[in-house]
Amino acid sequence: MQTRGKNSLWGRRLFAITVLSAALLFARASALRADEGSCRHRLIKADHQLHQAARNHGWESKQAEHARHELREAREYCYTHEHKWWDEDNHRWHSDRDWDDHDHDHDHDRDRH
């Protein structure tokens, strides 16, 4: 009977360890998804603010230049922390640091025509 009690105790401990490990893995995966959503949201917001500043003040304004800087910072942050960045114009992730700090300059040219 004593052997059965030890096995039962060991089984309960193993079960508890398994449940705890699964919970920790699930929490980590959820945190990674939350970070990804946070980066995407940050980049969408920065991109929108650039377009809004340009619309309200012009593409060459101080406000648009500040918004370009904020977009660049958001891209740097996401690439540094997640090794990818969200391209709001094309609605896709990039895994290379291949953005162009002047990628919105084409919008200025289009507005003149």
Tab-separated table of N, CA and C in Angstrom:
chain	number	residue	atom	x	y	z
A	1	MET	N	0.810	-1.174	0.000
A	1	MET	CA	0.000	0.000	0.000
A	1	MET	C	0.864	1.254	0.000
A	2	GLN	N	2.006	1.199	0.662
A	2	GLN	CA	2.889	2.355	0.719
A	2	GLN	C	3.435	2.688	-0.662
A	3	THR	N	3.729	1.683	-1.488
A	3	THR	CA	4.225	1.920	-2.840
A	3	THR	C	3.163	2.614	-3.675
A	4	ARG	N	1.936	2.207	-3.515
A	4	ARG	CA	0.846	2.820	-4.273
A	4	ARG	C	0.701	4.289	-3.886
A	5	GLY	N	0.881	4.628	-2.647
A	5	GLY	CA	0.778	6.011	-2.187
A	5	GLY	C	1.876	6.876	-2.784
A	6	LYS	N	3.082	6.363	-2.881
A	6	LYS	CA	4.192	7.096	-3.486
A	6	LYS	C	3.932	7.313	-4.970
A	7	ASN	N	3.455	6.266	-5.660
A	7	ASN	CA	3.172	6.394	-7.085
A	7	ASN	C	2.060	7.405	-7.331
A	8	SER	N	1.061	7.388	-6.457
A	8	SER	CA	-0.055	8.321	-6.603
A	8	SER	C	0.418	9.758	-6.387
A	9	LEU	N	1.260	9.962	-5.396
A	9	LEU	CA	1.803	11.296	-5.126
A	9	LEU	C	2.674	11.751	-6.295
A	10	TRP	N	3.508	10.849	-6.807
A	10	TRP	CA	4.366	11.179	-7.948
A	10	TRP	C	3.510	11.506	-9.179
A	11	GLY	N	2.467	10.769	-9.399
A	11	GLY	CA	1.562	11.012	-10.525
A	11	GLY	C	0.897	12.376	-10.425
A	12	ARG	N	0.472	12.758	-9.209
A	12	ARG	CA	-0.157	14.075	-9.020
A	12	ARG	C	0.854	15.184	-9.265
A	13	ARG	N	2.072	14.994	-8.810
A	13	ARG	CA	3.116	16.003	-9.042
A	13	ARG	C	3.420	16.143	-10.538
A	14	LEU	N	3.542	15.018	-11.220
A	14	LEU	CA	3.803	15.035	-12.654
A	14	LEU	C	2.662	15.717	-13.401
A	15	PHE	N	1.436	15.421	-13.006
A	15	PHE	CA	0.282	16.060	-13.626
A	15	PHE	C	0.319	17.577	-13.389
A	16	ALA	N	0.630	18.006	-12.184
A	16	ALA	CA	0.692	19.432	-11.863
A	16	ALA	C	1.788	20.131	-12.667
A	17	ILE	N	2.931	19.483	-12.782
A	17	ILE	CA	4.038	20.052	-13.566
A	17	ILE	C	3.631	20.180	-15.027
A	18	THR	N	2.958	19.176	-15.562
A	18	THR	CA	2.505	19.206	-16.960
A	18	THR	C	1.509	20.336	-17.189
A	19	VAL	N	0.556	20.481	-16.291
A	19	VAL	CA	-0.446	21.543	-16.414
A	19	VAL	C	0.219	22.912	-16.308
A	20	LEU	N	1.124	23.070	-15.380
A	20	LEU	CA	1.829	24.343	-15.218
A	20	LEU	C	2.665	24.663	-16.452
A	21	SER	N	3.356	23.683	-16.986
A	21	SER	CA	4.161	23.902	-18.195
A	21	SER	C	3.287	24.314	-19.369
A	22	ALA	N	2.169	23.657	-19.538
A	22	ALA	CA	1.251	24.002	-20.630
A	22	ALA	C	0.727	25.427	-20.461
A	23	ALA	N	0.395	25.798	-19.227
A	23	ALA	CA	-0.106	27.149	-18.961
A	23	ALA	C	0.961	28.196	-19.274
A	24	LEU	N	2.202	27.925	-18.918
A	24	LEU	CA	3.286	28.863	-19.204
A	24	LEU	C	3.528	28.993	-20.703
A	25	LEU	N	3.485	27.896	-21.429
A	25	LEU	CA	3.653	27.949	-22.885
A	25	LEU	C	2.516	28.733	-23.537
A	26	PHE	N	1.308	28.521	-23.083
A	26	PHE	CA	0.158	29.252	-23.613
A	26	PHE	C	0.284	30.747	-23.322
A	27	ALA	N	0.705	31.090	-22.122
A	27	ALA	CA	0.868	32.505	-21.762
A	27	ALA	C	1.944	33.161	-22.612
A	28	ARG	N	3.029	32.479	-22.867
A	28	ARG	CA	4.109	33.014	-23.690
A	28	ARG	C	3.643	33.230	-25.135
A	29	ALA	N	2.915	32.273	-25.676
A	29	ALA	CA	2.397	32.403	-27.039
A	29	ALA	C	1.418	33.572	-27.126
A	30	SER	N	0.582	33.738	-26.108
A	30	SER	CA	-0.365	34.858	-26.089
A	30	SER	C	0.375	36.184	-26.018
A	31	ALA	N	1.428	36.240	-25.232
A	31	ALA	CA	2.215	37.474	-25.115
A	31	ALA	C	2.882	37.815	-26.447
A	32	LEU	N	3.381	36.819	-27.157
A	32	LEU	CA	3.995	37.066	-28.461
A	32	LEU	C	2.980	37.612	-29.447
A	33	ARG	N	1.786	37.043	-29.449
A	33	ARG	CA	0.735	37.547	-30.338
A	33	ARG	C	0.343	38.966	-29.947
A	34	ALA	N	0.298	39.264	-28.670
A	34	ALA	CA	-0.047	40.612	-28.213
A	34	ALA	C	1.022	41.606	-28.647
A	35	ASP	N	2.302	41.223	-28.539
A	35	ASP	CA	3.386	42.102	-28.988
A	35	ASP	C	3.271	42.381	-30.474
A	36	GLU	N	2.974	41.344	-31.251
A	36	GLU	CA	2.845	41.511	-32.690
A	36	GLU	C	1.712	42.480	-33.002
A	37	GLY	N	0.589	42.334	-32.315
A	37	GLY	CA	-0.532	43.244	-32.504
A	37	GLY	C	-0.178	44.657	-32.102
A	38	SER	N	0.614	44.780	-31.055
A	38	SER	CA	1.033	46.093	-30.588
A	38	SER	C	1.918	46.780	-31.625
A	39	CYS	N	2.846	46.053	-32.214
A	39	CYS	CA	3.717	46.622	-33.248
A	39	CYS	C	2.903	47.010	-34.464
A	40	ARG	N	2.046	46.142	-34.881
A	40	ARG	CA	1.220	46.436	-36.052
A	40	ARG	C	0.379	47.696	-35.787
A	41	HIS	N	-0.224	47.759	-34.624
A	41	HIS	CA	-1.038	48.924	-34.271
A	41	HIS	C	-0.184	50.194	-34.253
A	42	ARG	N	1.004	50.101	-33.685
A	42	ARG	CA	1.911	51.247	-33.618
A	42	ARG	C	2.260	51.753	-35.015
A	43	LEU	N	2.535	50.833	-35.932
A	43	LEU	CA	2.898	51.221	-37.295
A	43	LEU	C	1.705	51.781	-38.070
A	44	ILE	N	0.543	51.193	-37.893
A	44	ILE	CA	-0.659	51.714	-38.546
A	44	ILE	C	-0.929	53.137	-38.069
A	45	LYS	N	-0.814	53.349	-36.779
A	45	LYS	CA	-1.060	54.678	-36.212
A	45	LYS	C	-0.051	55.692	-36.750
A	46	ALA	N	1.228	55.327	-36.784
A	46	ALA	CA	2.271	56.244	-37.270
A	46	ALA	C	2.063	56.560	-38.750
A	47	ASP	N	1.699	55.560	-39.538
A	47	ASP	CA	1.443	55.768	-40.959
A	47	ASP	C	0.242	56.706	-41.144
A	48	HIS	N	-0.808	56.475	-40.384
A	48	HIS	CA	-2.004	57.321	-40.460
A	48	HIS	C	-1.679	58.763	-40.061
A	49	GLN	N	-0.880	58.928	-39.018
A	49	GLN	CA	-0.524	60.276	-38.570
A	49	GLN	C	0.300	61.019	-39.622
A	50	LEU	N	1.151	60.305	-40.347
A	50	LEU	CA	1.906	60.937	-41.433
A	50	LEU	C	0.952	61.432	-42.518
A	51	HIS	N	0.026	60.589	-42.914
A	51	HIS	CA	-0.930	60.996	-43.949
A	51	HIS	C	-1.793	62.163	-43.473
A	52	GLN	N	-2.178	62.133	-42.216
A	52	GLN	CA	-2.998	63.220	-41.675
A	52	GLN	C	-2.203	64.523	-41.616
A	53	ALA	N	-0.961	64.462	-41.183
A	53	ALA	CA	-0.118	65.670	-41.122
A	53	ALA	C	0.088	66.238	-42.516
A	54	ALA	N	0.327	65.365	-43.486
A	54	ALA	CA	0.529	65.824	-44.863
A	54	ALA	C	-0.747	66.439	-45.428
A	55	ARG	N	-1.863	65.824	-45.124
A	55	ARG	CA	-3.138	66.337	-45.614
A	55	ARG	C	-3.446	67.718	-45.006
A	56	ASN	N	-3.149	67.869	-43.729
A	56	ASN	CA	-3.477	69.115	-43.030
A	56	ASN	C	-2.440	70.217	-43.221
A	57	HIS	N	-1.166	69.836	-43.407
A	57	HIS	CA	-0.095	70.840	-43.409
A	57	HIS	C	0.803	70.789	-44.640
A	58	GLY	N	0.663	69.755	-45.460
A	58	GLY	CA	1.516	69.597	-46.637
A	58	GLY	C	2.630	68.592	-46.378
A	59	TRP	N	3.087	67.947	-47.468
A	59	TRP	CA	4.108	66.911	-47.357
A	59	TRP	C	5.463	67.448	-46.919
A	60	GLU	N	5.724	68.704	-47.138
A	60	GLU	CA	7.023	69.285	-46.762
A	60	GLU	C	6.975	70.026	-45.428
A	61	SER	N	5.871	69.933	-44.709
A	61	SER	CA	5.705	70.672	-43.453
A	61	SER	C	6.524	70.067	-42.314
A	62	LYS	N	6.702	70.863	-41.258
A	62	LYS	CA	7.377	70.367	-40.052
A	62	LYS	C	6.581	69.214	-39.448
A	63	GLN	N	5.273	69.321	-39.505
A	63	GLN	CA	4.414	68.275	-38.932
A	63	GLN	C	4.581	66.955	-39.681
A	64	ALA	N	4.651	67.030	-41.013
A	64	ALA	CA	4.843	65.806	-41.800
A	64	ALA	C	6.235	65.220	-41.549
A	65	GLU	N	7.223	66.073	-41.434
A	65	GLU	CA	8.579	65.589	-41.155
A	65	GLU	C	8.631	64.910	-39.792
A	66	HIS	N	7.953	65.484	-38.811
A	66	HIS	CA	7.890	64.864	-37.482
A	66	HIS	C	7.190	63.504	-37.570
A	67	ALA	N	6.103	63.439	-38.327
A	67	ALA	CA	5.376	62.175	-38.481
A	67	ALA	C	6.234	61.135	-39.206
A	68	ARG	N	7.035	61.555	-40.185
A	68	ARG	CA	7.960	60.631	-40.865
A	68	ARG	C	8.957	60.059	-39.855
A	69	HIS	N	9.444	60.934	-38.992
A	69	HIS	CA	10.384	60.502	-37.946
A	69	HIS	C	9.709	59.472	-37.026
A	70	GLU	N	8.468	59.719	-36.645
A	70	GLU	CA	7.742	58.791	-35.767
A	70	GLU	C	7.525	57.440	-36.461
A	71	LEU	N	7.220	57.466	-37.749
A	71	LEU	CA	7.053	56.228	-38.504
A	71	LEU	C	8.371	55.456	-38.565
A	72	ARG	N	9.458	56.166	-38.810
A	72	ARG	CA	10.786	55.542	-38.838
A	72	ARG	C	11.106	54.911	-37.481
A	73	GLU	N	10.805	55.622	-36.398
A	73	GLU	CA	11.057	55.091	-35.047
A	73	GLU	C	10.217	53.847	-34.780
A	74	ALA	N	8.961	53.867	-35.205
A	74	ALA	CA	8.088	52.706	-35.001
A	74	ALA	C	8.612	51.502	-35.781
A	75	ARG	N	9.060	51.733	-37.006
A	75	ARG	CA	9.627	50.642	-37.802
A	75	ARG	C	10.877	50.082	-37.138
A	76	GLU	N	11.742	50.953	-36.676
A	76	GLU	CA	12.967	50.519	-35.991
A	76	GLU	C	12.633	49.696	-34.750
A	77	TYR	N	11.682	50.169	-33.968
A	77	TYR	CA	11.290	49.475	-32.731
A	77	TYR	C	10.807	48.060	-33.053
A	78	CYS	N	9.875	47.968	-34.003
A	78	CYS	CA	9.305	46.660	-34.333
A	78	CYS	C	10.350	45.733	-34.920
A	79	TYR	N	11.191	46.265	-35.777
A	79	TYR	CA	12.220	45.410	-36.369
A	79	TYR	C	13.209	44.935	-35.300
A	80	THR	N	13.573	45.810	-34.394
A	80	THR	CA	14.504	45.453	-33.323
A	80	THR	C	13.900	44.410	-32.388
A	81	HIS	N	12.626	44.561	-32.050
A	81	HIS	CA	12.006	43.666	-31.082
A	81	HIS	C	11.382	42.415	-31.692
A	82	GLU	N	10.908	42.501	-32.919
A	82	GLU	CA	10.223	41.359	-33.513
A	82	GLU	C	10.866	40.862	-34.808
A	83	HIS	N	11.896	41.570	-35.265
A	83	HIS	CA	12.587	41.219	-36.505
A	83	HIS	C	11.637	41.233	-37.710
A	84	LYS	N	10.653	42.122	-37.637
A	84	LYS	CA	9.751	42.345	-38.753
A	84	LYS	C	9.044	43.675	-38.542
A	85	TRP	N	8.479	44.178	-39.618
A	85	TRP	CA	7.733	45.429	-39.524
A	85	TRP	C	6.534	45.371	-40.459
A	86	TRP	N	5.468	46.077	-40.096
A	86	TRP	CA	4.215	46.044	-40.839
A	86	TRP	C	4.191	47.164	-41.870
A	87	ASP	N	3.896	46.802	-43.100
A	87	ASP	CA	3.751	47.759	-44.189
A	87	ASP	C	2.258	48.016	-44.362
A	88	GLU	N	1.790	49.128	-43.857
A	88	GLU	CA	0.366	49.432	-43.889
A	88	GLU	C	-0.136	49.664	-45.307
A	89	ASP	N	0.668	50.242	-46.165
A	89	ASP	CA	0.230	50.504	-47.541
A	89	ASP	C	-0.025	49.211	-48.318
A	90	ASN	N	0.801	48.197	-48.104
A	90	ASN	CA	0.652	46.912	-48.811
A	90	ASN	C	0.021	45.822	-47.945
A	91	HIS	N	-0.279	46.159	-46.695
A	91	HIS	CA	-0.923	45.237	-45.745
A	91	HIS	C	-0.183	43.910	-45.636
A	92	ARG	N	1.112	44.006	-45.289
A	92	ARG	CA	1.890	42.779	-45.112
A	92	ARG	C	3.083	43.039	-44.197
A	93	TRP	N	3.573	41.953	-43.607
A	93	TRP	CA	4.769	42.015	-42.783
A	93	TRP	C	5.997	41.885	-43.666
A	94	HIS	N	7.070	42.569	-43.285
A	94	HIS	CA	8.379	42.416	-43.926
A	94	HIS	C	9.334	41.844	-42.879
A	95	SER	N	10.122	40.881	-43.272
A	95	SER	CA	11.078	40.290	-42.340
A	95	SER	C	12.485	40.851	-42.535
A	96	ASP	N	12.661	41.700	-43.541
A	96	ASP	CA	13.941	42.359	-43.770
A	96	ASP	C	13.818	43.834	-43.394
A	97	ARG	N	14.927	44.439	-43.080
A	97	ARG	CA	14.933	45.872	-42.787
A	97	ARG	C	15.043	46.607	-44.125
A	98	ASP	N	13.960	46.510	-44.891
A	98	ASP	CA	14.005	46.996	-46.262
A	98	ASP	C	13.090	48.197	-46.513
A	99	TRP	N	12.726	48.892	-45.452
A	99	TRP	CA	11.888	50.065	-45.676
A	99	TRP	C	12.709	51.235	-46.187
A	100	ASP	N	12.020	52.136	-46.829
A	100	ASP	CA	12.618	53.346	-47.370
A	100	ASP	C	12.031	54.517	-46.580
A	101	ASP	N	12.878	55.302	-45.961
A	101	ASP	CA	12.391	56.426	-45.168
A	101	ASP	C	11.646	57.450	-46.015
A	102	HIS	N	11.785	57.353	-47.313
A	102	HIS	CA	11.106	58.281	-48.221
A	102	HIS	C	10.013	57.572	-49.018
A	103	ASP	N	9.524	56.447	-48.498
A	103	ASP	CA	8.535	55.675	-49.254
A	103	ASP	C	7.196	56.382	-49.402
A	104	HIS	N	6.970	57.424	-48.646
A	104	HIS	CA	5.725	58.170	-48.793
A	104	HIS	C	5.900	59.413	-49.668
A	105	ASP	N	7.094	59.630	-50.179
A	105	ASP	CA	7.316	60.788	-51.049
A	105	ASP	C	6.495	60.691	-52.329
A	106	HIS	N	6.201	59.477	-52.787
A	106	HIS	CA	5.387	59.323	-53.993
A	106	HIS	C	3.999	59.930	-53.799
A	107	ASP	N	3.515	59.951	-52.559
A	107	ASP	CA	2.212	60.554	-52.298
A	107	ASP	C	2.241	62.044	-52.592
A	108	HIS	N	3.384	62.679	-52.298
A	108	HIS	CA	3.534	64.098	-52.560
A	108	HIS	C	3.483	64.366	-54.066
A	109	ASP	N	4.170	63.550	-54.840
A	109	ASP	CA	4.184	63.710	-56.298
A	109	ASP	C	2.784	63.497	-56.865
A	110	ARG	N	2.062	62.521	-56.346
A	110	ARG	CA	0.725	62.223	-56.835
A	110	ARG	C	-0.234	63.381	-56.547
A	111	ASP	N	-0.053	64.050	-55.394
A	111	ASP	CA	-0.926	65.154	-55.027
A	111	ASP	C	-0.747	66.361	-55.952
A	112	ARG	N	0.420	66.527	-56.536
A	112	ARG	CA	0.669	67.673	-57.404
A	112	ARG	C	0.006	67.529	-58.763
A	113	HIS	N	-0.303	66.283	-59.169
A	113	HIS	CA	-0.850	66.055	-60.510
A	113	HIS	C	-2.348	66.042	-60.497
